[in-house]
Amino acid sequence: MGATKHTGPVKLPGKPDPKLWVSKMPFGLGKIKPHHIRETAKVVWHNRDNLPYAYRILTQGVCDGCALGVSGLYDQTLEGPHVCTTRLNVLRLNTMPAIREELLYKDIDELRRMDSTELRKLGRIPYPLIRRKGEKRFSRITWDEALDHVAGKIRQIDPKQLAFYLTARGITNESYYVAGKVARFLGTNHIDNASRICHSPSKTALKRSIGVGASTCNYKDWIGTDVLVFWGSVAANNQPVSTKYMYAAKRKGTKIIMVNPYYEPSMAQYWIPSIAESALFGTKLVDEVFQVNIGGDIAFMNGVMKIWFEMEEYLPGSAIDHAFVQAHTNGIEQLRAHVTQQDWTTLTQSSGLSRERIREFAELLARANSGVLVWSMGLTQHRFGTDNITQVANLALLRGFLGREHCGLMPIRGHSGVQGSGEMGADPFSLPGGEFHGADVERMQQLWGFELPHWKGDIVGVTLENAILPEDHERKLKVYYTSGGNFMETMPDPDFVKQCLESVHIRVHQDIILNTSTLLDAQEAVIVLPAMTRYEQPDGGTSTSTERMVYFSPEIEGPRVGEARAEWQIYLDLARRVKPESAHLLGCNDAPAIRAEIAQTAPNYQGIEQLGKRGDVFQWGGAWLCEGGICPTKDGRGQLWPIELPELRKPEGHFYVTTRRGKQFNSMIYSERDPFNGADRYDVLIHPQDAAALSLQEGEAVVVYNSYGTFQGRVKQVEVKTGNIEVHWPEGNPLIPKSVYEPEAGIPEYNTAVIVEKAETYHAHKDTKYVEKRIQELEIEME
Ligand code: SF4
């Protein structure tokens, strides 16, 4: 935590810098690139029935897209407008009308023929709905009927058979807070959130390395730092306005480095619409790219540290910031012993990078006096995700890149609300202002005035698996209450997920739209509750950005949809019905009262109670966490951890596969084609050498498979690391094994080994499947 406060936005330079241009051809004519003007025009067209409201959301609200964070059209980093096509695309979720009744009450099998994109376009959920077992259609019920039904069931079951999940779709801190409180009030600790499948390892690792699980610095620190490293993060695609910050950084001489298996085109060059010279001629973003094997990051970083220790032997002080390490860290000797004994053959094979390339990276960082290390799901979504991030923290601590200007560790988030979810306690391991352990549990019992459950709650993946436990098991999941989210698309092994979701007695979907999970059966009933967006919520709401800015988003005047309610109100209403005798303990009667309670229970959030009008914002923890190198650990020091190489099982003839994002916002797809590389959603990104070795032609049909599943796609030859392939997420999820979780943070593994084969050959060798398929087809033809 630091005393220094963020100093607000800075100006971009006025004069252009042709050295950064991609080409002199205006608007990137002839290049594969997004067409921002065309896309903006499409958005205007899609919102044409509600344009004044759309405008008010954009100019007054806090963006409900990614977690870069912006209030209205202005942010805390740069002067000038801040808007991107992700925000514009998501806008329609807020402005669209209710689903028409003839569609809402359609036969469920007809609705099931639609994918999530088609379902999303139907419109907003207007009223509470129910579909009991065996019924073919949803039917409308009142709020009282819906909540009494769920409350009645909750009263009948063991609290360990009840679980909550909250996604990050525009959800406010107020809703996370109340959900976390209500879950404990109802006696369950099974409450989890979307960070479990994105940045949970970041929090776990940073906590154990530096004592605090959040970004230690600001985006402003990118601007003028010596090196800015994006590790497993395609910020240009997932947090588009970050490109403007990268541009500003380059203008100050910052070197931008990308570590990723794929030379992502959006990170190489970008046409930033709000900067005239960039909109016209493009901007070259990254200066250096290190293409690492999928899962090879730990080896890469051990190699970097091994070189640093070698450099130190020749010239002390040439690589490690000794003053920082001595004053602010523990564990240097154990780390040195661990990395120096590692052999280069293993490190280079595992990382996929030569010793020379690793040296180049090591020297680049060693020469830098300041550095910001940014990462995302390329590092976190592994069964060793916490170790990956711990390695990044090791690098920062050895170089003293912590707690001062232009330095820091930044897990960049993809969802506007997600940073606050754990901080508000909507997490099995967290409570507001602390962790779920003795002292914090005691503290919260005092503050809330009721006893908290004392058993450990399950992460979302395990909760889903609990649904298929025997009926009499104390953790058999019987009521699953989800706010948003679509596990059919976000979790590995969709068939297994379907089985789990359909085994639950009552599933509650509190949401603004239907998706493919909402349409699945349940053992007793599926109940759908219409939620308000953040802009409709009475007295507004707050959300926390990646850089810990807590932004206030006001209630915005405009049309309201059907009977939708604020999410926190729904949780409270449910809890009061389950335990009317203790309902007075819940409090939280309106949004200001919730913010006042957050300030009281989560000390970092003191100041939230004063937010109440458009543009209000504060940053928790000050400009730099661990300011001056003082970490919020018992002895005030950071910890260096020796990290073992993971065992990467890639049998002969196999590829590593990972998933990537195209034109989408999390699992919501906005285009079948990625505007940055022209890839279709079912393209298999493969290096030309690998394609040639398998005699595969561009566009040829291939099957990617392993013992978990198959993926049918087409060859797209790109600059991906040899021996590795990439497919889109969530389409590639059937290839990913179920039930493999990172042991500490609980994130599922999203990478595996696969075989790539010509579709023709695959089918010829799978003649049983082929014949079965033909018989099915014949049957269909005969009907
Ligand atoms: S970059 Fe993120 S926060 Fe900024 S407008 Fe786009 S989606 Fe919203």
Short mmCIF file of N, CA and C in Angstrom, two decimals, residues 200-264:
data_model
loop_
_atom_site.label_atom_id
_atom_site.label_comp_id
_atom_site.label_asym_id
_atom_site.label_seq_id
_atom_site.Cartn_x
_atom_site.Cartn_y
_atom_site.Cartn_z
N SER A 200 -7.62 -16.11 -11.07
CA SER A 200 -7.44 -16.57 -9.68
C SER A 200 -5.97 -16.89 -9.37
N PRO A 201 -5.18 -17.46 -10.32
CA PRO A 201 -3.77 -17.72 -9.98
C PRO A 201 -2.97 -16.43 -9.77
N SER A 202 -3.40 -15.34 -10.41
CA SER A 202 -2.67 -14.08 -10.24
C SER A 202 -2.78 -13.64 -8.78
N LYS A 203 -3.99 -13.73 -8.26
CA LYS A 203 -4.21 -13.29 -6.88
C LYS A 203 -3.43 -14.20 -5.92
N THR A 204 -3.53 -15.51 -6.15
CA THR A 204 -2.87 -16.47 -5.25
C THR A 204 -1.36 -16.26 -5.28
N ALA A 205 -0.82 -16.11 -6.46
CA ALA A 205 0.64 -16.00 -6.58
C ALA A 205 1.14 -14.66 -6.01
N LEU A 206 0.46 -13.58 -6.35
CA LEU A 206 0.91 -12.27 -5.86
C LEU A 206 0.81 -12.22 -4.34
N LYS A 207 -0.22 -12.84 -3.81
CA LYS A 207 -0.38 -12.88 -2.36
C LYS A 207 0.84 -13.57 -1.72
N ARG A 208 1.25 -14.69 -2.29
CA ARG A 208 2.35 -15.41 -1.65
C ARG A 208 3.71 -14.76 -1.94
N SER A 209 3.81 -14.00 -3.03
CA SER A 209 5.09 -13.36 -3.35
C SER A 209 5.24 -11.98 -2.71
N ILE A 210 4.16 -11.18 -2.75
CA ILE A 210 4.30 -9.80 -2.26
C ILE A 210 3.23 -9.41 -1.24
N GLY A 211 2.36 -10.38 -0.90
CA GLY A 211 1.39 -10.13 0.17
C GLY A 211 0.11 -9.44 -0.25
N VAL A 212 -0.05 -9.14 -1.53
CA VAL A 212 -1.30 -8.51 -1.97
C VAL A 212 -1.61 -8.96 -3.39
N GLY A 213 -2.89 -9.34 -3.61
CA GLY A 213 -3.24 -9.98 -4.88
C GLY A 213 -3.89 -9.06 -5.88
N ALA A 214 -3.26 -7.97 -6.22
CA ALA A 214 -3.84 -7.06 -7.22
C ALA A 214 -2.71 -6.37 -7.97
N SER A 215 -3.09 -5.68 -9.04
CA SER A 215 -2.08 -4.95 -9.81
C SER A 215 -1.38 -3.94 -8.90
N THR A 216 -0.06 -3.93 -8.93
CA THR A 216 0.65 -3.02 -8.01
C THR A 216 0.81 -1.62 -8.60
N CYS A 217 0.52 -1.46 -9.89
CA CYS A 217 0.80 -0.15 -10.52
C CYS A 217 -0.37 0.30 -11.38
N ASN A 218 -0.16 1.35 -12.13
CA ASN A 218 -1.20 1.97 -12.97
C ASN A 218 -0.83 1.84 -14.45
N TYR A 219 -1.82 2.08 -15.29
CA TYR A 219 -1.50 2.12 -16.74
C TYR A 219 -0.54 3.26 -17.03
N LYS A 220 -0.66 4.31 -16.23
CA LYS A 220 0.22 5.46 -16.45
C LYS A 220 1.69 5.07 -16.31
N ASP A 221 1.94 4.02 -15.53
CA ASP A 221 3.32 3.57 -15.35
C ASP A 221 3.89 2.94 -16.62
N TRP A 222 2.98 2.57 -17.55
CA TRP A 222 3.48 2.05 -18.84
C TRP A 222 4.22 3.17 -19.60
N ILE A 223 3.74 4.37 -19.40
CA ILE A 223 4.17 5.49 -20.25
C ILE A 223 5.51 6.02 -19.74
N GLY A 224 6.56 5.58 -20.38
CA GLY A 224 7.89 6.02 -19.98
C GLY A 224 8.68 4.98 -19.22
N THR A 225 8.08 3.82 -18.96
CA THR A 225 8.89 2.74 -18.37
C THR A 225 9.91 2.28 -19.41
N ASP A 226 11.01 1.70 -18.96
CA ASP A 226 12.01 1.23 -19.94
C ASP A 226 11.49 0.04 -20.74
N VAL A 227 10.93 -0.94 -20.02
CA VAL A 227 10.37 -2.10 -20.74
C VAL A 227 8.96 -2.39 -20.25
N LEU A 228 8.12 -2.69 -21.21
CA LEU A 228 6.74 -3.05 -20.92
C LEU A 228 6.54 -4.44 -21.55
N VAL A 229 6.35 -5.44 -20.68
CA VAL A 229 6.28 -6.81 -21.18
C VAL A 229 4.84 -7.31 -21.11
N PHE A 230 4.33 -7.82 -22.22
CA PHE A 230 3.01 -8.47 -22.25
C PHE A 230 3.25 -9.97 -22.35
N TRP A 231 2.88 -10.65 -21.28
CA TRP A 231 3.20 -12.08 -21.20
C TRP A 231 1.90 -12.87 -21.27
N GLY A 232 1.69 -13.60 -22.35
CA GLY A 232 0.44 -14.35 -22.50
C GLY A 232 -0.77 -13.43 -22.46
N SER A 233 -0.61 -12.24 -23.00
CA SER A 233 -1.69 -11.25 -22.96
C SER A 233 -1.78 -10.57 -24.31
N VAL A 234 -2.98 -10.58 -24.89
CA VAL A 234 -3.18 -9.90 -26.16
C VAL A 234 -4.04 -8.68 -25.86
N ALA A 235 -3.44 -7.73 -25.17
CA ALA A 235 -4.19 -6.58 -24.68
C ALA A 235 -4.83 -5.79 -25.83
N ALA A 236 -4.16 -5.75 -26.98
CA ALA A 236 -4.69 -4.97 -28.09
C ALA A 236 -6.07 -5.49 -28.52
N ASN A 237 -6.30 -6.78 -28.38
CA ASN A 237 -7.59 -7.35 -28.75
C ASN A 237 -8.57 -7.33 -27.57
N ASN A 238 -8.09 -7.64 -26.40
CA ASN A 238 -9.00 -7.83 -25.27
C ASN A 238 -9.25 -6.56 -24.45
N GLN A 239 -8.32 -5.63 -24.48
CA GLN A 239 -8.50 -4.34 -23.80
C GLN A 239 -8.09 -3.26 -24.82
N PRO A 240 -8.91 -3.05 -25.86
CA PRO A 240 -8.45 -2.30 -27.03
C PRO A 240 -7.84 -0.93 -26.75
N VAL A 241 -8.38 -0.19 -25.77
CA VAL A 241 -7.83 1.16 -25.56
C VAL A 241 -6.41 1.10 -24.97
N SER A 242 -6.01 -0.08 -24.52
CA SER A 242 -4.62 -0.22 -24.05
C SER A 242 -3.63 0.14 -25.17
N THR A 243 -4.07 0.02 -26.42
CA THR A 243 -3.17 0.35 -27.53
C THR A 243 -2.83 1.84 -27.52
N LYS A 244 -3.76 2.64 -27.02
CA LYS A 244 -3.52 4.07 -26.92
C LYS A 244 -2.44 4.33 -25.85
N TYR A 245 -2.52 3.56 -24.78
CA TYR A 245 -1.50 3.69 -23.73
C TYR A 245 -0.14 3.19 -24.25
N MET A 246 -0.20 2.12 -25.07
CA MET A 246 1.06 1.61 -25.64
C MET A 246 1.68 2.66 -26.57
N TYR A 247 0.80 3.31 -27.34
CA TYR A 247 1.28 4.37 -28.23
C TYR A 247 1.98 5.46 -27.41
N ALA A 248 1.29 5.88 -26.32
CA ALA A 248 1.87 6.94 -25.47
C ALA A 248 3.21 6.47 -24.90
N ALA A 249 3.28 5.17 -24.54
CA ALA A 249 4.53 4.63 -23.97
C ALA A 249 5.64 4.68 -25.02
N LYS A 250 5.29 4.31 -26.24
CA LYS A 250 6.32 4.31 -27.28
C LYS A 250 6.83 5.72 -27.56
N ARG A 251 5.90 6.66 -27.47
CA ARG A 251 6.33 8.05 -27.70
C ARG A 251 7.31 8.52 -26.62
N LYS A 252 7.30 7.83 -25.48
CA LYS A 252 8.25 8.17 -24.41
C LYS A 252 9.47 7.26 -24.45
N GLY A 253 9.57 6.45 -25.49
CA GLY A 253 10.76 5.61 -25.64
C GLY A 253 10.69 4.24 -24.98
N THR A 254 9.52 3.85 -24.53
CA THR A 254 9.36 2.53 -23.90
C THR A 254 9.52 1.42 -24.94
N LYS A 255 10.20 0.35 -24.54
CA LYS A 255 10.34 -0.81 -25.42
C LYS A 255 9.24 -1.80 -25.04
N ILE A 256 8.47 -2.24 -26.02
CA ILE A 256 7.37 -3.17 -25.73
C ILE A 256 7.75 -4.57 -26.20
N ILE A 257 7.58 -5.51 -25.29
CA ILE A 257 7.97 -6.91 -25.57
C ILE A 257 6.74 -7.80 -25.40
N MET A 258 6.61 -8.74 -26.30
CA MET A 258 5.52 -9.71 -26.16
C MET A 258 6.11 -11.10 -26.00
N VAL A 259 5.63 -11.83 -25.03
CA VAL A 259 6.00 -13.25 -24.88
C VAL A 259 4.73 -14.05 -25.10
N ASN A 260 4.70 -14.84 -26.13
CA ASN A 260 3.47 -15.53 -26.50
C ASN A 260 3.81 -16.61 -27.53
N PRO A 261 3.05 -17.70 -27.58
CA PRO A 261 3.35 -18.70 -28.62
C PRO A 261 3.04 -18.18 -30.03
N TYR A 262 2.09 -17.27 -30.13
CA TYR A 262 1.67 -16.78 -31.44
C TYR A 262 2.04 -15.30 -31.57
N TYR A 263 2.59 -14.95 -32.71
CA TYR A 263 2.95 -13.57 -33.01
C TYR A 263 1.64 -12.86 -33.35
N GLU A 264 0.89 -12.49 -32.30
CA GLU A 264 -0.45 -11.94 -32.49
C GLU A 264 -0.39 -10.66 -33.32
#
